[in-house]
Amino acid sequence: MDAAPPENLVPNRDCGDCNVCCSFYEIRQPELQKPAHVLCPNWSEAGHCTIYDTRPLPCRTFFCVWRKAASLDDWWRPDRCGVAIRETAQDIPDHFPRRAGLAFDLVGGRAVIGDDRFITAVASQIAAGVPMILLVPGKTGSGRIFLNDRMAAAVASRSRALLVRELENALADAEAAAP
């Protein structure tokens, strides 16, 4: 019954005891109704899913970008860095040429905004033309900010101070937009 893992996962890399996707994302399936930002009731204190073999399709088919990108080292595991990166085609502005992008879900607070690894990842993806969305949790949903247009000048400048300032402004706007 379990879906086979996709072939594009990094070999010998698994979730371990990371449960970010089990606590951050909403699941609306007949067999599981789990709101966003709430730990799944099927996550055990022993650090694993108690319904793993029969978990709903969204749980069987979702893999964060850390599981798929060998270029992301162990620091990027979502529970370690506080960012869950996922692929998305939603909320990409019509004027943007590439329709698939990356969503950076801030799951561990705002401290990562000043980390050079985070700054470099966001700036390099924007420079490469990858649509980038920053999401922060609110009380009942997430605030979303499209980063490419607002950060283009900072990325072009290659100024760390300007990149950090623009990321902090984007974070503040996302927090203000979070329901």
mmCIF file of C-alpha atoms in Angstrom:
data_model
loop_
_atom_site.group_PDB
_atom_site.id
_atom_site.type_symbol
_atom_site.label_atom_id
_atom_site.label_comp_id
_atom_site.label_asym_id
_atom_site.label_seq_id
_atom_site.Cartn_x
_atom_site.Cartn_y
_atom_site.Cartn_z
ATOM 1 C CA MET A 1 0.000 0.000 0.000
ATOM 2 C CA ASP A 2 2.935 2.342 0.652
ATOM 3 C CA ALA A 3 4.058 4.495 -2.265
ATOM 4 C CA ALA A 4 7.613 3.802 -3.378
ATOM 5 C CA PRO A 5 9.979 6.670 -2.598
ATOM 6 C CA PRO A 6 10.817 8.777 -5.632
ATOM 7 C CA GLU A 7 14.078 8.094 -7.407
ATOM 8 C CA ASN A 8 15.218 11.704 -6.998
ATOM 9 C CA LEU A 9 15.952 11.438 -3.266
ATOM 10 C CA VAL A 10 19.529 11.799 -2.029
ATOM 11 C CA PRO A 11 20.840 8.287 -1.342
ATOM 12 C CA ASN A 12 21.326 7.405 2.330
ATOM 13 C CA ARG A 13 19.574 10.563 3.520
ATOM 14 C CA ASP A 14 16.444 10.146 5.611
ATOM 15 C CA CYS A 15 14.308 12.286 7.850
ATOM 16 C CA GLY A 16 15.618 10.794 11.063
ATOM 17 C CA ASP A 17 13.675 12.298 13.951
ATOM 18 C CA CYS A 18 12.806 15.475 12.029
ATOM 19 C CA ASN A 19 9.056 16.002 12.178
ATOM 20 C CA VAL A 20 8.765 19.482 10.666
ATOM 21 C CA CYS A 21 6.438 18.372 7.866
ATOM 22 C CA CYS A 22 4.366 16.493 10.478
ATOM 23 C CA SER A 23 3.928 19.654 12.520
ATOM 24 C CA PHE A 24 3.981 22.528 10.056
ATOM 25 C CA TYR A 25 1.782 21.533 7.123
ATOM 26 C CA GLU A 26 -1.968 21.071 6.952
ATOM 27 C CA ILE A 27 -3.392 17.671 5.981
ATOM 28 C CA ARG A 28 -7.021 17.463 4.885
ATOM 29 C CA GLN A 29 -7.740 13.855 4.007
ATOM 30 C CA PRO A 30 -10.630 11.597 4.995
ATOM 31 C CA GLU A 31 -8.293 9.572 7.198
ATOM 32 C CA LEU A 32 -6.456 12.549 8.718
ATOM 33 C CA GLN A 33 -7.604 16.081 9.448
ATOM 34 C CA LYS A 34 -4.574 17.959 10.785
ATOM 35 C CA PRO A 35 -4.407 21.758 10.946
ATOM 36 C CA ALA A 36 -1.254 23.640 10.005
ATOM 37 C CA HIS A 37 1.238 24.425 12.772
ATOM 38 C CA VAL A 38 0.023 21.545 14.944
ATOM 39 C CA LEU A 39 1.953 18.320 15.507
ATOM 40 C CA CYS A 40 0.203 15.353 13.930
ATOM 41 C CA PRO A 41 -1.571 13.209 16.537
ATOM 42 C CA ASN A 42 0.107 10.160 14.964
ATOM 43 C CA TRP A 43 3.618 11.340 15.869
ATOM 44 C CA SER A 44 4.827 9.346 18.860
ATOM 45 C CA GLU A 45 6.981 10.507 21.735
ATOM 46 C CA ALA A 46 9.441 7.832 20.594
ATOM 47 C CA GLY A 47 10.134 9.968 17.505
ATOM 48 C CA HIS A 48 8.281 8.269 14.681
ATOM 49 C CA CYS A 49 4.942 8.099 12.870
ATOM 50 C CA THR A 50 2.622 5.507 14.378
ATOM 51 C CA ILE A 51 0.685 5.085 11.094
ATOM 52 C CA TYR A 52 3.707 5.188 8.786
ATOM 53 C CA ASP A 53 2.672 2.145 6.707
ATOM 54 C CA THR A 54 -0.869 3.479 6.194
ATOM 55 C CA ARG A 55 -0.283 7.240 6.295
ATOM 56 C CA PRO A 56 -2.304 9.433 3.880
ATOM 57 C CA LEU A 57 -1.091 10.060 0.344
ATOM 58 C CA PRO A 58 0.159 13.632 1.031
ATOM 59 C CA CYS A 59 2.402 12.227 3.774
ATOM 60 C CA ARG A 60 3.679 9.418 1.524
ATOM 61 C CA THR A 61 4.491 11.663 -1.416
ATOM 62 C CA PHE A 62 5.868 14.840 0.188
ATOM 63 C CA PHE A 63 9.634 15.233 0.457
ATOM 64 C CA CYS A 64 11.303 18.511 1.364
ATOM 65 C CA VAL A 65 14.058 19.848 -0.866
ATOM 66 C CA TRP A 66 16.696 18.802 1.682
ATOM 67 C CA ARG A 67 15.778 15.182 0.919
ATOM 68 C CA LYS A 68 16.156 15.858 -2.828
ATOM 69 C CA ALA A 69 19.168 18.184 -3.146
ATOM 70 C CA ALA A 70 22.591 16.690 -2.497
ATOM 71 C CA SER A 71 24.016 20.234 -2.513
ATOM 72 C CA LEU A 72 22.246 20.936 0.803
ATOM 73 C CA ASP A 73 24.320 19.624 3.692
ATOM 74 C CA ASP A 74 23.009 18.374 7.050
ATOM 75 C CA TRP A 75 22.652 21.932 8.385
ATOM 76 C CA TRP A 76 19.703 22.301 5.977
ATOM 77 C CA ARG A 77 17.654 19.525 7.577
ATOM 78 C CA PRO A 78 14.504 21.498 8.482
ATOM 79 C CA ASP A 79 14.585 20.797 12.209
ATOM 80 C CA ARG A 80 18.194 21.947 12.380
ATOM 81 C CA CYS A 81 18.120 25.172 10.366
ATOM 82 C CA GLY A 82 14.508 26.191 11.014
ATOM 83 C CA VAL A 83 13.590 26.328 7.317
ATOM 84 C CA ALA A 84 11.584 23.764 5.381
ATOM 85 C CA ILE A 85 12.237 24.207 1.679
ATOM 86 C CA ARG A 86 9.680 22.837 -0.743
ATOM 87 C CA GLU A 87 8.990 23.086 -4.430
ATOM 88 C CA THR A 88 5.954 25.104 -5.446
ATOM 89 C CA ALA A 89 4.162 26.455 -8.481
ATOM 90 C CA GLN A 90 1.614 28.370 -6.394
ATOM 91 C CA ASP A 91 1.678 32.122 -5.829
ATOM 92 C CA ILE A 92 4.232 32.794 -8.580
ATOM 93 C CA PRO A 93 3.334 36.157 -10.186
ATOM 94 C CA ASP A 94 2.123 35.982 -13.782
ATOM 95 C CA HIS A 95 4.902 38.279 -14.988
ATOM 96 C CA PHE A 96 7.561 35.860 -13.761
ATOM 97 C CA PRO A 97 9.029 33.697 -16.548
ATOM 98 C CA ARG A 98 9.651 30.518 -14.529
ATOM 99 C CA ARG A 99 6.532 28.973 -13.092
ATOM 100 C CA ALA A 100 8.093 26.524 -10.609
ATOM 101 C CA GLY A 101 9.919 27.853 -7.605
ATOM 102 C CA LEU A 102 10.936 27.287 -4.014
ATOM 103 C CA ALA A 103 9.065 28.113 -0.844
ATOM 104 C CA PHE A 104 11.151 28.760 2.257
ATOM 105 C CA ASP A 105 8.864 28.032 5.217
ATOM 106 C CA LEU A 106 10.334 29.579 8.361
ATOM 107 C CA VAL A 107 9.505 26.929 10.916
ATOM 108 C CA GLY A 108 12.052 27.804 13.584
ATOM 109 C CA GLY A 109 11.892 31.549 14.030
ATOM 110 C CA ARG A 110 13.573 34.533 12.465
ATOM 111 C CA ALA A 111 17.221 33.957 13.484
ATOM 112 C CA VAL A 112 18.025 32.159 10.238
ATOM 113 C CA ILE A 113 17.483 35.408 8.292
ATOM 114 C CA GLY A 114 20.962 36.573 9.349
ATOM 115 C CA ASP A 115 22.739 33.273 8.684
ATOM 116 C CA ASP A 116 25.148 33.462 5.743
ATOM 117 C CA ARG A 117 24.048 30.036 4.474
ATOM 118 C CA PHE A 118 20.446 31.201 4.274
ATOM 119 C CA ILE A 119 21.346 34.563 2.733
ATOM 120 C CA THR A 120 23.564 32.905 0.125
ATOM 121 C CA ALA A 121 20.925 30.291 -0.746
ATOM 122 C CA VAL A 122 18.161 32.857 -1.236
ATOM 123 C CA ALA A 123 20.374 35.276 -3.182
ATOM 124 C CA SER A 124 21.842 32.591 -5.447
ATOM 125 C CA GLN A 125 18.427 31.191 -6.307
ATOM 126 C CA ILE A 126 17.071 34.660 -7.083
ATOM 127 C CA ALA A 127 20.148 35.378 -9.225
ATOM 128 C CA ALA A 128 19.504 32.101 -11.087
ATOM 129 C CA GLY A 129 15.915 33.160 -11.796
ATOM 130 C CA VAL A 130 14.249 30.679 -9.462
ATOM 131 C CA PRO A 131 11.011 32.096 -8.006
ATOM 132 C CA MET A 132 11.400 32.388 -4.232
ATOM 133 C CA ILE A 133 8.646 32.680 -1.648
ATOM 134 C CA LEU A 134 9.161 33.310 2.062
ATOM 135 C CA LEU A 135 6.456 32.005 4.392
ATOM 136 C CA VAL A 136 6.075 32.587 8.117
ATOM 137 C CA PRO A 137 3.506 30.982 10.381
ATOM 138 C CA GLY A 138 0.679 33.011 11.848
ATOM 139 C CA LYS A 139 -2.063 31.962 14.233
ATOM 140 C CA THR A 140 -4.248 30.336 11.574
ATOM 141 C CA GLY A 141 -2.129 30.339 8.409
ATOM 142 C CA SER A 142 1.061 31.609 6.841
ATOM 143 C CA GLY A 143 2.128 35.025 5.613
ATOM 144 C CA ARG A 144 3.613 34.793 2.115
ATOM 145 C CA ILE A 145 6.001 37.174 0.395
ATOM 146 C CA PHE A 146 7.393 36.769 -3.124
ATOM 147 C CA LEU A 147 11.073 37.664 -2.789
ATOM 148 C CA ASN A 148 12.438 38.009 -6.330
ATOM 149 C CA ASP A 149 11.080 41.424 -7.285
ATOM 150 C CA ARG A 150 11.676 43.036 -3.920
ATOM 151 C CA MET A 151 15.213 41.633 -3.523
ATOM 152 C CA ALA A 152 16.504 42.054 -7.086
ATOM 153 C CA ALA A 153 18.525 45.204 -6.322
ATOM 154 C CA ALA A 154 20.006 43.724 -3.139
ATOM 155 C CA VAL A 155 20.998 40.540 -4.986
ATOM 156 C CA ALA A 156 22.586 42.564 -7.792
ATOM 157 C CA SER A 157 24.514 44.669 -5.257
ATOM 158 C CA ARG A 158 25.962 41.591 -3.521
ATOM 159 C CA SER A 159 25.918 43.634 -0.326
ATOM 160 C CA ARG A 160 25.360 41.403 2.695
ATOM 161 C CA ALA A 161 24.000 44.341 4.692
ATOM 162 C CA LEU A 162 21.466 45.177 1.988
ATOM 163 C CA LEU A 163 20.474 41.520 1.573
ATOM 164 C CA VAL A 164 19.894 41.170 5.322
ATOM 165 C CA ARG A 165 17.896 44.410 5.450
ATOM 166 C CA GLU A 166 15.685 43.316 2.542
ATOM 167 C CA LEU A 167 15.174 39.857 4.083
ATOM 168 C CA GLU A 168 14.245 41.449 7.419
ATOM 169 C CA ASN A 169 11.780 43.770 5.657
ATOM 170 C CA ALA A 170 10.298 40.828 3.748
ATOM 171 C CA LEU A 171 9.994 38.863 6.986
ATOM 172 C CA ALA A 172 8.231 41.779 8.704
ATOM 173 C CA ASP A 173 5.804 42.078 5.767
ATOM 174 C CA ALA A 174 5.152 38.323 5.798
ATOM 175 C CA GLU A 175 4.524 38.417 9.558
ATOM 176 C CA ALA A 176 2.106 41.332 9.097
ATOM 177 C CA ALA A 177 0.284 39.375 6.360
ATOM 178 C CA ALA A 178 0.039 36.148 8.384
ATOM 179 C CA PRO A 179 -3.515 35.377 9.463
#
